[in-house]
CSV table of C-alpha atoms and ligand atoms in Angstrom, one decimal:
chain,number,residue,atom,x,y,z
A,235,UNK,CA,0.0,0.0,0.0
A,236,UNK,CA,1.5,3.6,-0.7
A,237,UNK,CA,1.7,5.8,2.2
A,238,UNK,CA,0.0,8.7,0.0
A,239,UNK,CA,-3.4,10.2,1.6
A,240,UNK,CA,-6.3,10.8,-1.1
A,241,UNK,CA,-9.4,11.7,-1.3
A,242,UNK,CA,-12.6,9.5,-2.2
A,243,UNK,CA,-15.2,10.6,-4.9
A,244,UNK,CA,-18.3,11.5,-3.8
A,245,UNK,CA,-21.0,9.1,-3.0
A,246,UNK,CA,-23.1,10.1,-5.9
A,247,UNK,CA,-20.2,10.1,-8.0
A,248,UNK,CA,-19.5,6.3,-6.8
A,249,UNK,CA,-23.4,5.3,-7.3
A,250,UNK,CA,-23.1,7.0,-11.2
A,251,UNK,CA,-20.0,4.8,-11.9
A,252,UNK,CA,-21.7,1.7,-10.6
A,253,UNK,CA,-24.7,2.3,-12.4
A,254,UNK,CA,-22.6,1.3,-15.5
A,255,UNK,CA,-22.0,-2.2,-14.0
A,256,UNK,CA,-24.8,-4.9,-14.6
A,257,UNK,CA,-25.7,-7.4,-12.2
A,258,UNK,CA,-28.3,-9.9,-11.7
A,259,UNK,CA,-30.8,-9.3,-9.4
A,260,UNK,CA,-31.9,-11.1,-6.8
A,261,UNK,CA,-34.1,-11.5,-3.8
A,262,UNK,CA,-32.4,-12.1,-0.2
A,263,UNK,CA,-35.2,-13.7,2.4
A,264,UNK,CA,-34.7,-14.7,5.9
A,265,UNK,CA,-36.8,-16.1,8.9
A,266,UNK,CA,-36.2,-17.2,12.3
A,267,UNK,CA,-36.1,-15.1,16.0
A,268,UNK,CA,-36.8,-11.7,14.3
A,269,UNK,CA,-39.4,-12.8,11.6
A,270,UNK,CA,-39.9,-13.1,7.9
A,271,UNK,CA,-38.4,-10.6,5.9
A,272,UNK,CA,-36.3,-9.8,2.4
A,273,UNK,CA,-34.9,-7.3,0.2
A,274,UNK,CA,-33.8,-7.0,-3.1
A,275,UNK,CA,-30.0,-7.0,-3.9
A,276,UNK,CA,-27.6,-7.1,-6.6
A,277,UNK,CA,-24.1,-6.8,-4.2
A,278,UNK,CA,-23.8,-10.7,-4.0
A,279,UNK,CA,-20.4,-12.2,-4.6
A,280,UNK,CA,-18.8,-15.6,-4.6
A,281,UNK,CA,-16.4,-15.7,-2.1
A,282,UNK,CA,-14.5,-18.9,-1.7
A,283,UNK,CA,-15.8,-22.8,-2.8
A,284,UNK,CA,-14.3,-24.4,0.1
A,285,UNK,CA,-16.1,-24.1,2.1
A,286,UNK,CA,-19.1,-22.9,-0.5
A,287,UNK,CA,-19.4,-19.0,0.6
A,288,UNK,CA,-20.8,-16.1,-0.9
A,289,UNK,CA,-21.3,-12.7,0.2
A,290,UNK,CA,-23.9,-9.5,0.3
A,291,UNK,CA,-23.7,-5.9,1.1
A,292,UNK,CA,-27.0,-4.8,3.2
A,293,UNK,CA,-27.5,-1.4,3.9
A,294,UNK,CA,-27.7,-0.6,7.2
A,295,UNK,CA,-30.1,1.9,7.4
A,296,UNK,CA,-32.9,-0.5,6.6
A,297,UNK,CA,-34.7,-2.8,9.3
A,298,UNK,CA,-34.1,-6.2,7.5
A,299,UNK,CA,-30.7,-6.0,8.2
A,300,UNK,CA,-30.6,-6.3,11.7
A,301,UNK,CA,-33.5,-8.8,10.8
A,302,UNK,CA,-30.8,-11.5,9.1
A,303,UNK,CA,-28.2,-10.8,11.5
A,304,UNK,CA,-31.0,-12.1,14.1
A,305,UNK,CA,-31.9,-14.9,12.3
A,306,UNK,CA,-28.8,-16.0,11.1
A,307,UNK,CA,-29.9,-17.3,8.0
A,308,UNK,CA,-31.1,-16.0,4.7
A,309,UNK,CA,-31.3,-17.1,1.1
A,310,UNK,CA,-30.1,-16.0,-2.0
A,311,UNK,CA,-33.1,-16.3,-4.5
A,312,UNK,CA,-31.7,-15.3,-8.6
A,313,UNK,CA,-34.8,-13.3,-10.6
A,314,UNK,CA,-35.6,-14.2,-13.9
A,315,UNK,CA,-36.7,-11.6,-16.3
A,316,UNK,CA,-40.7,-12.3,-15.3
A,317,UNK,CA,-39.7,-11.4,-11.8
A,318,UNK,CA,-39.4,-7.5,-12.1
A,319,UNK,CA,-43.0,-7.1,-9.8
A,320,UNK,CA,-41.3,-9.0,-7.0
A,321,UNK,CA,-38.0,-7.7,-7.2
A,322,UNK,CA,-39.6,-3.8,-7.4
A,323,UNK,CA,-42.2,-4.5,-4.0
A,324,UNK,CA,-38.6,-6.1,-2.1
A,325,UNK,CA,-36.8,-2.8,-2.9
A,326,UNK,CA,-39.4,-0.9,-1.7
A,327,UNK,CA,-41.5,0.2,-4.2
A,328,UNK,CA,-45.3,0.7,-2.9
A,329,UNK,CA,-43.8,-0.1,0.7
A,330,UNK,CA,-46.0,-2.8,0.9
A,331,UNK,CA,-45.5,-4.8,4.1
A,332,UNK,CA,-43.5,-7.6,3.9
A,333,UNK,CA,-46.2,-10.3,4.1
A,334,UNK,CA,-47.5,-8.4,0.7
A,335,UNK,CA,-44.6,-8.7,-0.6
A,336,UNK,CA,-44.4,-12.6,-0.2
A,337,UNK,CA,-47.6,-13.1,-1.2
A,338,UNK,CA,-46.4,-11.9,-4.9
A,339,UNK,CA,-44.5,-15.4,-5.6
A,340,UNK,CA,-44.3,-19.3,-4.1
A,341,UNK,CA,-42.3,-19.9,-1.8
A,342,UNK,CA,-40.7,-22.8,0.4
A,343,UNK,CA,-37.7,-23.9,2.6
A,344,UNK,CA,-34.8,-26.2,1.6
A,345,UNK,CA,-32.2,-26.5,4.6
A,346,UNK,CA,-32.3,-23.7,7.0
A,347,UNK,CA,-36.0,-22.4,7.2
A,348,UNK,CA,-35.0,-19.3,5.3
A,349,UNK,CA,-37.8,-18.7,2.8
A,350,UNK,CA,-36.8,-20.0,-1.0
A,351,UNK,CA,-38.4,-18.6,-4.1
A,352,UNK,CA,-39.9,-21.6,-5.5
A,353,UNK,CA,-39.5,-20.4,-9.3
A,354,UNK,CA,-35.4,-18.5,-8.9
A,355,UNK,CA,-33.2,-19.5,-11.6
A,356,UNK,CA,-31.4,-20.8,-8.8
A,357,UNK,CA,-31.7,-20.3,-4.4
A,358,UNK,CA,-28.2,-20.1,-2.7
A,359,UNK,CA,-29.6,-21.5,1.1
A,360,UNK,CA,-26.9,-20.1,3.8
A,361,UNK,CA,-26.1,-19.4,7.4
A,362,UNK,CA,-24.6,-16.7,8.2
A,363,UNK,CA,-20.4,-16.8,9.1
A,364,UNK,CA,-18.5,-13.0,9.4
A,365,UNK,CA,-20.1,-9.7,9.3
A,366,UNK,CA,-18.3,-6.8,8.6
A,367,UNK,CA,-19.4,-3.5,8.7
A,368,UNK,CA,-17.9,-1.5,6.0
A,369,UNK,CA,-19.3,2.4,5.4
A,370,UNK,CA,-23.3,2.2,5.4
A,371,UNK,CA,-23.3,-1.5,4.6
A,372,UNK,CA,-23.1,-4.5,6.1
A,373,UNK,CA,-20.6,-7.5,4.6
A,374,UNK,CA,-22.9,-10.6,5.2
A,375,UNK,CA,-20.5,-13.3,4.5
A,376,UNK,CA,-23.3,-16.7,4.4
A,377,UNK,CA,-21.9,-20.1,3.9
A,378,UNK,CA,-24.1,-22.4,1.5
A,379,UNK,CA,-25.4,-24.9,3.2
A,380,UNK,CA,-28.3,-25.9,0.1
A,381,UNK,CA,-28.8,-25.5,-3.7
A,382,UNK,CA,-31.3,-25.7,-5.7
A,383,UNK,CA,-32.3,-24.5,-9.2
A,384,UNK,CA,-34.8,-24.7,-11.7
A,385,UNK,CA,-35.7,-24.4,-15.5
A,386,UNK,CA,-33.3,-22.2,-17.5
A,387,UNK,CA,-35.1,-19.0,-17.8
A,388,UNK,CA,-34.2,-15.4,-19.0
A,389,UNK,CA,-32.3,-14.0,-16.2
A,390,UNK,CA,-33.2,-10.6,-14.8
A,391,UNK,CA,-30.4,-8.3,-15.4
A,392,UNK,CA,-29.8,-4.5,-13.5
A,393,UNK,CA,-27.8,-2.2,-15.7
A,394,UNK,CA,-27.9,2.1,-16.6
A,395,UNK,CA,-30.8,1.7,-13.8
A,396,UNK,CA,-33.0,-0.1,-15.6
A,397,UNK,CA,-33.7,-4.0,-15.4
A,398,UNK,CA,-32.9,-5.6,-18.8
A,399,UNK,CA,-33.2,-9.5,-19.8
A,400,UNK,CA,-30.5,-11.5,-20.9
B,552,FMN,C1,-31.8,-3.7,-8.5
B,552,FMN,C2,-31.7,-3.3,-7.1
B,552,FMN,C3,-30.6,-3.8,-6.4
B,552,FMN,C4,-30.4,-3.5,-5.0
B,552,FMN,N1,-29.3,-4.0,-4.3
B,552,FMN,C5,-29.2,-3.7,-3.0
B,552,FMN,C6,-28.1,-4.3,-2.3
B,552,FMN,O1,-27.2,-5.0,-2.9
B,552,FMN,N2,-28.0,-4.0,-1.0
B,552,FMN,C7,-28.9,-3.2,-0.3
B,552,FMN,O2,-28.7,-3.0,0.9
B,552,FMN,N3,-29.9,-2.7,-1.0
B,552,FMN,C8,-30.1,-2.9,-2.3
B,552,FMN,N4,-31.2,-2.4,-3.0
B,552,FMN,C9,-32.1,-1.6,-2.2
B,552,FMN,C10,-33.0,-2.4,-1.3
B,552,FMN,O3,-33.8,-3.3,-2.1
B,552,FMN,C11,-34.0,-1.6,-0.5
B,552,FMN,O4,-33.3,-0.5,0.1
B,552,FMN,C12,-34.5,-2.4,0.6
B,552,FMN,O5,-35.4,-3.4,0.1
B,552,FMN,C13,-35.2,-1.6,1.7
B,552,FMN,O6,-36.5,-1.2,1.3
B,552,FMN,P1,-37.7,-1.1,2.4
B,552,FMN,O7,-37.1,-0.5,3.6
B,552,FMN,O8,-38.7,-0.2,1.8
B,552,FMN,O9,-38.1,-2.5,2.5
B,552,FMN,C14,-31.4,-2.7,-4.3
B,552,FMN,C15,-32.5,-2.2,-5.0
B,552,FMN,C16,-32.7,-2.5,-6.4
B,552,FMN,C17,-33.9,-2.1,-7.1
């Protein structure tokens, strides 16, 4: 590391450049102590195979993220294209309470009673390992404990702020 001191961009400088980055989109769900609750996400990352981790940046300004740190489990649920209702009402849109929100798509649970989108191109089940807090998000490192996908469909794609299906 050089010993220079810099200065960062601005946040909204930071969000404009990431903006030209696409990502799939997906739906993180968790239940347990604190109750059933989710959020859409595109900050997931594969972390290591051994053992089978991958990781997701919460904001942590918003109440599910105490939520999964309670519960200790959450899912990873990846959104095909026909999943843009669902993935708007888990990012907030309509703040429609979180039972609303679930009742927009079939779920069930595979390993660790986390809530799994019946329908995702695929559902990462994990528990929860390392958290670190980083700025105004939350590093939730989750080690996969389950799999499980489903048909091939269009994925659901974020890019330029817009979703897009590839
Ligand atoms: C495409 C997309 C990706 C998002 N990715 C993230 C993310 O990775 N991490 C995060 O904390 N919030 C992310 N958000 C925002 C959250 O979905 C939103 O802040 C969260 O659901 C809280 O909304 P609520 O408090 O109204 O429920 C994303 C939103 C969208 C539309």
């Amino acid at each position: 590391m050089q010993n220079e001191t810099h200065t960062p961009i601005a946040p909204d400088l930071f969000r404009e450049a990431m903006s030209r980055l696409g990502s799939s989109v997906h739906i993180l769900a968790s239940d347990g102590a604190s109750g059933r609750t989710g959020a859409t996400v595109s900050s997931v990352c594969s972390v290591s195979d051994n053992p089978p981790t991958l990781l997701v940046c919460l904001n942590r300004g918003t109440a599910v993220n105490g939520q999964v740190k309670e519960n200790g489990v959450f899912t990873i649920n990846t959104l095909a294209h026909d999943h843009t209702d669902a993935s708007n009402a888990f990012a907030g849109v309509g703040q429609l309470p979180m039972n609303e929100r679930f009742a927009l798509a079939d779920w069930e649970t595979i390993e660790t009673g986390a809530p799994a989108l019946k329908d995702a191109r695929v559902s990462f089940d994990c528990k929860v390992t390392q958290i670190t807090e980083v700025g105004t998000h939350s590093v939730i490192f989750g080690e996969v404990v389950a799999v499980k996908s489903s048909e091939q469909n269009k994925a659901l794609i974020y890019m330029d702020r817009n979703y897009h299906a590839l």
